[in-house]
Amino acid sequence: MTRIALYPGSFDPPTKGHEDLVRRSLALADQVIVAVARNGAKQPLFSVEERLGMLRDTIGGEGRVSIQSFDGLLADFAKRVGASIIVRGLRAVSDFEYEFQMALMNRRLHPSLETVFLVPAVDLTYLSSSLVREVARFGGDVGGLVHPAVAGALARRFSR
Ligand code: PNS
């Protein structure tokens, strides 16, 4: 039986923290689907297509990883693609409440789906897409926090 894990999120933009979690997820599953929510952030910095492209640039080389987008409920998408695991990252206690609610709601919607929380590498625990967007917006250096292709996309988006 092929074990499929879904790693869903907004990925606006993907960071080194996301890359780290994809690699860790490969130890738990035969295939990992990185899934960009089409109905996620209301005013994203990057379009879904741009985010899919950035994810392909950063982790597209991994043979067991596929990169897709989805509309509607994550639990329905998980059923459609035959995923049995949802992977989410936990960085700090502040992440916990929202993640706990989502995990229980997804279980209610799809009882055989398990949510697994992974902790990123310690030097990436403070990292988030929103912080990266803010630092890049004001001209700060995001090198080392995102893949060079993402750093380039941010620089172009915020070039004055
Ligand atoms: O990276 P994010 O923004 O924290 O990811 C949140 C995401 C996209 C995983 C979540 O909003 C989601 O699953 N959206 C799809 C709609 C859905 O299923 N909502 C109910 C979740 S219980």
Short mmCIF file of N, CA and C and ligand atoms in Angstrom, two decimals:
data_model
loop_
_atom_site.label_atom_id
_atom_site.label_comp_id
_atom_site.label_asym_id
_atom_site.label_seq_id
_atom_site.Cartn_x
_atom_site.Cartn_y
_atom_site.Cartn_z
N MET A 1 0.84 -1.21 0.00
CA MET A 1 0.00 0.00 0.00
C MET A 1 0.88 1.26 0.00
N THR A 2 0.53 2.19 -0.86
CA THR A 2 1.31 3.44 -0.92
C THR A 2 0.76 4.42 0.10
N ARG A 3 1.63 4.88 0.97
CA ARG A 3 1.20 5.84 1.99
C ARG A 3 1.43 7.27 1.46
N ILE A 4 0.33 8.01 1.37
CA ILE A 4 0.42 9.36 0.80
C ILE A 4 0.17 10.40 1.89
N ALA A 5 1.10 11.33 2.02
CA ALA A 5 0.93 12.44 2.97
C ALA A 5 0.65 13.73 2.20
N LEU A 6 -0.25 14.51 2.76
CA LEU A 6 -0.56 15.83 2.18
C LEU A 6 0.08 16.89 3.06
N TYR A 7 0.79 17.80 2.45
CA TYR A 7 1.35 18.92 3.21
C TYR A 7 0.69 20.19 2.66
N PRO A 8 -0.41 20.62 3.28
CA PRO A 8 -1.18 21.75 2.74
C PRO A 8 -0.73 23.09 3.33
N GLY A 9 -1.02 24.15 2.61
CA GLY A 9 -0.73 25.47 3.15
C GLY A 9 -0.96 26.55 2.12
N SER A 10 -0.61 27.77 2.52
CA SER A 10 -0.72 28.90 1.61
C SER A 10 0.58 29.10 0.81
N PHE A 11 1.71 28.86 1.46
CA PHE A 11 3.03 28.95 0.81
C PHE A 11 3.19 30.29 0.08
N ASP A 12 2.93 31.38 0.78
CA ASP A 12 2.93 32.71 0.15
C ASP A 12 4.01 33.61 0.78
N PRO A 13 5.27 33.38 0.51
CA PRO A 13 5.88 32.41 -0.39
C PRO A 13 6.40 31.18 0.39
N PRO A 14 6.84 30.13 -0.33
CA PRO A 14 7.50 29.01 0.35
C PRO A 14 8.79 29.47 0.99
N THR A 15 9.09 28.92 2.17
CA THR A 15 10.32 29.28 2.89
C THR A 15 11.19 28.03 3.08
N LYS A 16 12.37 28.26 3.66
CA LYS A 16 13.25 27.13 3.99
C LYS A 16 12.59 26.23 5.04
N GLY A 17 11.70 26.81 5.86
CA GLY A 17 10.96 26.01 6.84
C GLY A 17 10.05 25.01 6.14
N HIS A 18 9.38 25.45 5.08
CA HIS A 18 8.53 24.53 4.31
C HIS A 18 9.38 23.43 3.66
N GLU A 19 10.49 23.84 3.08
CA GLU A 19 11.37 22.84 2.43
C GLU A 19 11.81 21.78 3.45
N ASP A 20 12.16 22.25 4.64
CA ASP A 20 12.61 21.35 5.71
C ASP A 20 11.49 20.35 6.05
N LEU A 21 10.25 20.83 6.15
CA LEU A 21 9.15 19.93 6.51
C LEU A 21 8.84 18.94 5.40
N VAL A 22 8.96 19.35 4.15
CA VAL A 22 8.72 18.40 3.05
C VAL A 22 9.73 17.26 3.17
N ARG A 23 11.00 17.60 3.42
CA ARG A 23 12.03 16.56 3.51
C ARG A 23 11.75 15.63 4.69
N ARG A 24 11.33 16.21 5.82
CA ARG A 24 11.01 15.37 6.99
C ARG A 24 9.80 14.48 6.70
N SER A 25 8.82 14.98 5.94
CA SER A 25 7.61 14.21 5.64
C SER A 25 7.94 12.96 4.82
N LEU A 26 9.01 13.04 4.03
CA LEU A 26 9.38 11.90 3.18
C LEU A 26 9.78 10.68 4.01
N ALA A 27 10.12 10.91 5.28
CA ALA A 27 10.45 9.78 6.16
C ALA A 27 9.18 9.06 6.64
N LEU A 28 8.04 9.72 6.52
CA LEU A 28 6.79 9.15 7.04
C LEU A 28 5.94 8.53 5.94
N ALA A 29 6.17 8.94 4.71
CA ALA A 29 5.25 8.55 3.63
C ALA A 29 6.01 8.16 2.38
N ASP A 30 5.34 7.40 1.52
CA ASP A 30 5.96 7.03 0.24
C ASP A 30 5.91 8.20 -0.73
N GLN A 31 4.80 8.96 -0.65
CA GLN A 31 4.64 10.12 -1.52
C GLN A 31 4.16 11.30 -0.70
N VAL A 32 4.66 12.47 -1.02
CA VAL A 32 4.19 13.68 -0.34
C VAL A 32 3.60 14.62 -1.40
N ILE A 33 2.38 15.04 -1.15
CA ILE A 33 1.76 16.03 -2.05
C ILE A 33 1.77 17.37 -1.32
N VAL A 34 2.50 18.31 -1.87
CA VAL A 34 2.49 19.67 -1.34
C VAL A 34 1.30 20.36 -1.99
N ALA A 35 0.34 20.81 -1.17
CA ALA A 35 -0.95 21.25 -1.71
C ALA A 35 -1.20 22.72 -1.37
N VAL A 36 -1.27 23.53 -2.40
CA VAL A 36 -1.50 24.97 -2.23
C VAL A 36 -3.01 25.23 -2.26
N ALA A 37 -3.52 25.82 -1.17
CA ALA A 37 -4.97 26.10 -1.10
C ALA A 37 -5.32 27.27 -2.02
N ARG A 38 -6.28 27.04 -2.90
CA ARG A 38 -6.71 28.12 -3.81
C ARG A 38 -7.58 29.14 -3.08
N ASN A 39 -8.25 28.70 -2.01
CA ASN A 39 -9.14 29.60 -1.28
C ASN A 39 -8.52 30.00 0.06
N GLY A 40 -7.20 30.03 0.13
CA GLY A 40 -6.52 30.36 1.40
C GLY A 40 -6.51 31.86 1.67
N ALA A 41 -5.33 32.45 1.71
CA ALA A 41 -5.19 33.87 2.05
C ALA A 41 -6.05 34.74 1.12
N LYS A 42 -6.72 35.74 1.71
CA LYS A 42 -7.63 36.57 0.90
C LYS A 42 -6.88 37.45 -0.09
N GLN A 43 -5.80 38.06 0.37
CA GLN A 43 -5.03 38.91 -0.54
C GLN A 43 -3.59 38.45 -0.57
N PRO A 44 -3.34 37.36 -1.28
CA PRO A 44 -1.97 36.83 -1.29
C PRO A 44 -1.02 37.75 -2.05
N LEU A 45 0.25 37.68 -1.69
CA LEU A 45 1.26 38.45 -2.42
C LEU A 45 1.48 37.82 -3.80
N PHE A 46 1.49 36.49 -3.85
CA PHE A 46 1.73 35.77 -5.10
C PHE A 46 0.50 34.97 -5.50
N SER A 47 0.25 34.87 -6.81
CA SER A 47 -0.87 34.07 -7.30
C SER A 47 -0.59 32.59 -7.01
N VAL A 48 -1.64 31.78 -7.07
CA VAL A 48 -1.44 30.34 -6.85
C VAL A 48 -0.44 29.79 -7.86
N GLU A 49 -0.56 30.23 -9.11
CA GLU A 49 0.36 29.71 -10.15
C GLU A 49 1.81 30.10 -9.84
N GLU A 50 2.00 31.33 -9.35
CA GLU A 50 3.36 31.75 -8.98
C GLU A 50 3.89 30.90 -7.81
N ARG A 51 3.01 30.62 -6.85
CA ARG A 51 3.45 29.82 -5.70
C ARG A 51 3.77 28.38 -6.12
N LEU A 52 2.96 27.84 -7.04
CA LEU A 52 3.25 26.48 -7.54
C LEU A 52 4.62 26.48 -8.23
N GLY A 53 4.89 27.53 -8.99
CA GLY A 53 6.18 27.63 -9.69
C GLY A 53 7.34 27.72 -8.70
N MET A 54 7.15 28.51 -7.65
CA MET A 54 8.23 28.64 -6.65
C MET A 54 8.46 27.32 -5.93
N LEU A 55 7.36 26.59 -5.64
CA LEU A 55 7.52 25.29 -4.98
C LEU A 55 8.25 24.32 -5.90
N ARG A 56 7.94 24.38 -7.20
CA ARG A 56 8.65 23.50 -8.15
C ARG A 56 10.13 23.85 -8.17
N ASP A 57 10.44 25.16 -8.13
CA ASP A 57 11.84 25.58 -8.11
C ASP A 57 12.56 25.08 -6.86
N THR A 58 11.86 25.05 -5.72
CA THR A 58 12.54 24.74 -4.47
C THR A 58 12.60 23.24 -4.19
N ILE A 59 11.50 22.52 -4.40
CA ILE A 59 11.49 21.09 -4.03
C ILE A 59 11.02 20.18 -5.14
N GLY A 60 10.90 20.75 -6.35
CA GLY A 60 10.39 19.97 -7.48
C GLY A 60 11.31 18.82 -7.87
N GLY A 61 12.57 18.88 -7.45
CA GLY A 61 13.52 17.85 -7.85
C GLY A 61 13.37 16.54 -7.09
N GLU A 62 12.60 16.55 -6.00
CA GLU A 62 12.42 15.33 -5.19
C GLU A 62 11.44 14.39 -5.91
N GLY A 63 11.89 13.19 -6.24
CA GLY A 63 11.06 12.27 -7.02
C GLY A 63 9.75 11.89 -6.36
N ARG A 64 9.72 11.81 -5.04
CA ARG A 64 8.50 11.34 -4.34
C ARG A 64 7.57 12.49 -3.94
N VAL A 65 7.90 13.68 -4.42
CA VAL A 65 7.09 14.86 -4.05
C VAL A 65 6.33 15.35 -5.27
N SER A 66 5.03 15.59 -5.11
CA SER A 66 4.31 16.27 -6.19
C SER A 66 3.72 17.56 -5.66
N ILE A 67 3.52 18.51 -6.54
CA ILE A 67 3.08 19.84 -6.14
C ILE A 67 1.77 20.13 -6.85
N GLN A 68 0.72 20.38 -6.07
CA GLN A 68 -0.62 20.55 -6.65
C GLN A 68 -1.32 21.69 -5.94
N SER A 69 -2.46 22.12 -6.51
CA SER A 69 -3.30 23.08 -5.81
C SER A 69 -4.65 22.42 -5.58
N PHE A 70 -5.41 22.95 -4.64
CA PHE A 70 -6.75 22.40 -4.41
C PHE A 70 -7.72 23.52 -4.07
N ASP A 71 -8.97 23.24 -4.38
CA ASP A 71 -10.09 24.14 -4.09
C ASP A 71 -10.97 23.48 -3.05
N GLY A 72 -11.64 24.25 -2.24
CA GLY A 72 -12.59 23.64 -1.31
C GLY A 72 -11.92 23.05 -0.10
N LEU A 73 -12.56 22.03 0.48
CA LEU A 73 -12.07 21.48 1.74
C LEU A 73 -10.85 20.58 1.56
N LEU A 74 -9.92 20.74 2.48
CA LEU A 74 -8.73 19.89 2.49
C LEU A 74 -9.11 18.42 2.68
N ALA A 75 -10.10 18.17 3.56
CA ALA A 75 -10.50 16.78 3.84
C ALA A 75 -11.02 16.12 2.56
N ASP A 76 -11.75 16.86 1.72
CA ASP A 76 -12.27 16.30 0.47
C ASP A 76 -11.12 16.03 -0.52
N PHE A 77 -10.18 16.97 -0.55
CA PHE A 77 -9.02 16.78 -1.44
C PHE A 77 -8.23 15.54 -1.00
N ALA A 78 -8.07 15.38 0.33
CA ALA A 78 -7.34 14.22 0.85
C ALA A 78 -8.01 12.92 0.40
N LYS A 79 -9.34 12.88 0.48
CA LYS A 79 -10.07 11.67 0.02
C LYS A 79 -9.82 11.43 -1.46
N ARG A 80 -9.92 12.52 -2.24
CA ARG A 80 -9.78 12.41 -3.70
C ARG A 80 -8.42 11.84 -4.10
N VAL A 81 -7.36 12.26 -3.40
CA VAL A 81 -6.02 11.81 -3.81
C VAL A 81 -5.55 10.59 -3.02
N GLY A 82 -6.40 10.10 -2.09
CA GLY A 82 -6.05 8.89 -1.34
C GLY A 82 -5.00 9.12 -0.27
N ALA A 83 -4.95 10.34 0.27
CA ALA A 83 -3.97 10.62 1.34
C ALA A 83 -4.51 10.14 2.68
N SER A 84 -3.62 9.59 3.51
CA SER A 84 -4.05 9.14 4.85
C SER A 84 -3.45 10.02 5.95
N ILE A 85 -2.53 10.89 5.58
CA ILE A 85 -1.85 11.74 6.57
C ILE A 85 -1.86 13.19 6.11
N ILE A 86 -2.16 14.09 7.05
CA ILE A 86 -1.93 15.52 6.80
C ILE A 86 -0.73 15.92 7.64
N VAL A 87 0.22 16.58 7.03
CA VAL A 87 1.39 17.05 7.77
C VAL A 87 1.25 18.55 7.97
N ARG A 88 1.46 18.98 9.20
CA ARG A 88 1.50 20.42 9.49
C ARG A 88 2.73 20.68 10.37
N GLY A 89 3.28 21.86 10.23
CA GLY A 89 4.43 22.23 11.04
C GLY A 89 3.97 22.92 12.32
N LEU A 90 4.66 22.62 13.42
CA LEU A 90 4.40 23.33 14.68
C LEU A 90 5.68 24.02 15.09
N ARG A 91 5.62 25.35 15.18
CA ARG A 91 6.83 26.09 15.52
C ARG A 91 6.82 26.52 16.98
N ALA A 92 5.70 27.07 17.42
CA ALA A 92 5.65 27.61 18.78
C ALA A 92 4.27 27.32 19.34
N VAL A 93 4.13 27.57 20.64
CA VAL A 93 2.84 27.32 21.30
C VAL A 93 1.74 28.11 20.60
N SER A 94 2.09 29.29 20.07
CA SER A 94 1.08 30.13 19.41
C SER A 94 0.44 29.43 18.20
N ASP A 95 1.12 28.49 17.60
CA ASP A 95 0.54 27.75 16.46
C ASP A 95 -0.51 26.75 16.93
N PHE A 96 -0.42 26.36 18.21
CA PHE A 96 -1.11 25.15 18.64
C PHE A 96 -2.63 25.22 18.53
N GLU A 97 -3.22 26.31 19.00
CA GLU A 97 -4.67 26.34 19.11
C GLU A 97 -5.36 26.17 17.75
N TYR A 98 -4.89 26.94 16.77
CA TYR A 98 -5.45 26.86 15.42
C TYR A 98 -5.22 25.47 14.82
N GLU A 99 -4.03 24.94 15.02
CA GLU A 99 -3.70 23.62 14.45
C GLU A 99 -4.55 22.52 15.09
N PHE A 100 -4.78 22.65 16.39
CA PHE A 100 -5.57 21.67 17.13
C PHE A 100 -7.01 21.67 16.61
N GLN A 101 -7.57 22.85 16.42
CA GLN A 101 -8.94 22.96 15.90
C GLN A 101 -9.03 22.38 14.49
N MET A 102 -8.05 22.72 13.66
CA MET A 102 -8.08 22.23 12.27
C MET A 102 -7.97 20.71 12.24
N ALA A 103 -7.09 20.15 13.07
CA ALA A 103 -6.90 18.70 13.07
C ALA A 103 -8.20 18.00 13.47
N LEU A 104 -8.87 18.53 14.47
CA LEU A 104 -10.11 17.87 14.92
C LEU A 104 -11.23 18.03 13.91
N MET A 105 -11.29 19.20 13.28
CA MET A 105 -12.32 19.40 12.26
C MET A 105 -12.06 18.50 11.06
N ASN A 106 -10.81 18.39 10.64
CA ASN A 106 -10.50 17.51 9.51
C ASN A 106 -10.80 16.05 9.85
N ARG A 107 -10.59 15.67 11.11
CA ARG A 107 -10.91 14.29 11.50
C ARG A 107 -12.42 14.06 11.47
N ARG A 108 -13.16 15.08 11.88
CA ARG A 108 -14.63 14.97 11.84
C ARG A 108 -15.12 14.79 10.39
N LEU A 109 -14.47 15.53 9.49
CA LEU A 109 -14.89 15.49 8.08
C LEU A 109 -14.42 14.20 7.39
N HIS A 110 -13.31 13.64 7.88
CA HIS A 110 -12.70 12.48 7.22
C HIS A 110 -12.03 11.66 8.33
N PRO A 111 -12.82 10.76 8.99
CA PRO A 111 -12.36 10.12 10.22
C PRO A 111 -11.07 9.30 10.10
N SER A 112 -10.73 8.80 8.92
CA SER A 112 -9.51 7.98 8.88
C SER A 112 -8.26 8.81 8.53
N LEU A 113 -8.43 10.12 8.46
CA LEU A 113 -7.29 11.00 8.14
C LEU A 113 -6.60 11.41 9.45
N GLU A 114 -5.31 11.17 9.54
CA GLU A 114 -4.57 11.57 10.75
C GLU A 114 -3.73 12.81 10.45
N THR A 115 -3.75 13.76 11.37
CA THR A 115 -2.86 14.93 11.24
C THR A 115 -1.61 14.66 12.06
N VAL A 116 -0.48 14.87 11.43
CA VAL A 116 0.81 14.66 12.09
C VAL A 116 1.53 16.00 12.14
N PHE A 117 2.03 16.37 13.31
CA PHE A 117 2.74 17.65 13.46
C PHE A 117 4.23 17.40 13.47
N LEU A 118 4.93 18.14 12.65
CA LEU A 118 6.39 18.02 12.61
C LEU A 118 7.01 19.35 13.05
N VAL A 119 8.13 19.23 13.72
CA VAL A 119 8.85 20.42 14.21
C VAL A 119 10.01 20.68 13.25
N PRO A 120 10.12 21.92 12.76
CA PRO A 120 11.21 22.20 11.82
C PRO A 120 12.57 22.24 12.53
N ALA A 121 13.63 22.30 11.73
CA ALA A 121 14.98 22.48 12.28
C ALA A 121 14.97 23.71 13.19
N VAL A 122 15.72 23.63 14.29
CA VAL A 122 15.62 24.65 15.33
C VAL A 122 15.94 26.06 14.81
N ASP A 123 16.87 26.17 13.88
CA ASP A 123 17.22 27.51 13.37
C ASP A 123 16.17 28.06 12.41
N LEU A 124 15.10 27.29 12.15
CA LEU A 124 14.02 27.78 11.27
C LEU A 124 12.72 28.01 12.04
N THR A 125 12.76 27.80 13.36
CA THR A 125 11.49 27.82 14.11
C THR A 125 10.84 29.20 14.15
N TYR A 126 11.60 30.25 13.97
CA TYR A 126 11.01 31.60 14.03
C TYR A 126 10.51 32.07 12.66
N LEU A 127 10.73 31.24 11.66
CA LEU A 127 10.48 31.67 10.28
C LEU A 127 9.02 31.49 9.89
N SER A 128 8.46 32.48 9.19
CA SER A 128 7.11 32.35 8.65
C SER A 128 7.05 33.11 7.33
N SER A 129 6.08 32.74 6.49
CA SER A 129 5.92 33.44 5.21
C SER A 129 5.62 34.91 5.46
N SER A 130 4.82 35.21 6.48
CA SER A 130 4.43 36.61 6.70
C SER A 130 5.65 37.45 7.11
N LEU A 131 6.54 36.89 7.94
CA LEU A 131 7.76 37.64 8.31
C LEU A 131 8.65 37.85 7.10
N VAL A 132 8.77 36.82 6.28
CA VAL A 132 9.59 36.93 5.07
C VAL A 132 9.03 38.03 4.16
N ARG A 133 7.69 38.05 3.99
CA ARG A 133 7.07 39.08 3.14
C ARG A 133 7.39 40.47 3.68
N GLU A 134 7.29 40.61 5.00
CA GLU A 134 7.49 41.93 5.60
C GLU A 134 8.95 42.40 5.47
N VAL A 135 9.88 41.48 5.74
CA VAL A 135 11.30 41.86 5.64
C VAL A 135 11.62 42.24 4.19
N ALA A 136 11.11 41.43 3.24
CA ALA A 136 11.40 41.71 1.82
C ALA A 136 10.74 43.02 1.39
N ARG A 137 9.55 43.28 1.89
CA ARG A 137 8.81 44.50 1.50
C ARG A 137 9.62 45.76 1.82
N PHE A 138 10.35 45.70 2.95
CA PHE A 138 11.11 46.89 3.36
C PHE A 138 12.59 46.78 3.01
N GLY A 139 12.89 45.87 2.08
CA GLY A 139 14.26 45.83 1.54
C GLY A 139 15.25 45.04 2.36
N GLY A 140 14.80 44.29 3.38
CA GLY A 140 15.72 43.49 4.19
C GLY A 140 16.19 42.25 3.43
N ASP A 141 17.25 41.65 3.95
CA ASP A 141 17.86 40.49 3.30
C ASP A 141 17.15 39.20 3.73
N VAL A 142 16.57 38.50 2.76
CA VAL A 142 15.91 37.23 3.08
C VAL A 142 16.73 36.03 2.58
N GLY A 143 17.96 36.30 2.14
CA GLY A 143 18.86 35.22 1.70
C GLY A 143 19.05 34.24 2.84
N GLY A 144 19.02 32.96 2.54
CA GLY A 144 19.17 31.94 3.59
C GLY A 144 17.85 31.54 4.22
N LEU A 145 16.83 32.38 4.06
CA LEU A 145 15.51 32.05 4.64
C LEU A 145 14.58 31.45 3.59
N VAL A 146 14.88 31.76 2.32
CA VAL A 146 14.09 31.23 1.21
C VAL A 146 15.05 30.77 0.11
N HIS A 147 14.55 29.95 -0.79
CA HIS A 147 15.35 29.51 -1.95
C HIS A 147 15.69 30.75 -2.80
N PRO A 148 16.85 30.77 -3.46
CA PRO A 148 17.22 31.93 -4.29
C PRO A 148 16.14 32.31 -5.30
N ALA A 149 15.42 31.32 -5.85
CA ALA A 149 14.35 31.65 -6.82
C ALA A 149 13.24 32.46 -6.15
N VAL A 150 12.97 32.15 -4.89
CA VAL A 150 11.93 32.88 -4.14
C VAL A 150 12.44 34.28 -3.78
N ALA A 151 13.72 34.35 -3.39
CA ALA A 151 14.30 35.66 -3.07
C ALA A 151 14.22 36.57 -4.31
N GLY A 152 14.48 36.00 -5.48
CA GLY A 152 14.41 36.77 -6.73
C GLY A 152 12.99 37.25 -7.00
N ALA A 153 12.01 36.36 -6.77
CA ALA A 153 10.61 36.73 -7.01
C ALA A 153 10.18 37.84 -6.05
N LEU A 154 10.65 37.77 -4.80
CA LEU A 154 10.31 38.82 -3.82
C LEU A 154 10.94 40.14 -4.23
N ALA A 155 12.20 40.08 -4.65
CA ALA A 155 12.90 41.32 -5.04
C ALA A 155 12.17 41.98 -6.21
N ARG A 156 11.73 41.16 -7.18
CA ARG A 156 11.02 41.72 -8.34
C ARG A 156 9.68 42.31 -7.90
N ARG A 157 8.99 41.60 -7.00
CA ARG A 157 7.67 42.08 -6.56
C ARG A 157 7.77 43.43 -5.83
N PHE A 158 8.86 43.59 -5.09
CA PHE A 158 8.97 44.81 -4.29
C PHE A 158 9.93 45.84 -4.89
N SER A 159 10.37 45.61 -6.13
CA SER A 159 11.33 46.57 -6.70
C SER A 159 10.63 47.90 -6.91
N ARG A 160 11.34 48.94 -6.53
CA ARG A 160 10.73 50.27 -6.63
C ARG A 160 11.33 51.03 -7.80
O1 PNS B 1 -0.36 27.96 5.45
P1 PNS B 1 -1.69 28.14 6.13
O2 PNS B 1 -2.33 29.42 5.64
O3 PNS B 1 -1.59 28.06 7.63
O4 PNS B 1 -2.62 26.92 5.64
C1 PNS B 1 -3.97 26.82 6.04
C2 PNS B 1 -4.71 25.79 5.16
C3 PNS B 1 -4.62 26.16 3.70
C4 PNS B 1 -4.09 24.41 5.36
C5 PNS B 1 -6.20 25.74 5.64
O5 PNS B 1 -6.73 27.03 5.61
C6 PNS B 1 -7.04 24.81 4.78
O6 PNS B 1 -6.98 23.61 4.91
N1 PNS B 1 -7.85 25.40 3.86
C7 PNS B 1 -8.70 24.66 2.96
C8 PNS B 1 -10.17 24.81 3.39
C9 PNS B 1 -10.48 23.90 4.56
O7 PNS B 1 -10.44 22.69 4.47
N2 PNS B 1 -10.81 24.54 5.69
C10 PNS B 1 -11.18 23.85 6.91
C11 PNS B 1 -9.97 23.42 7.69
S1 PNS B 1 -10.47 22.54 9.11
#
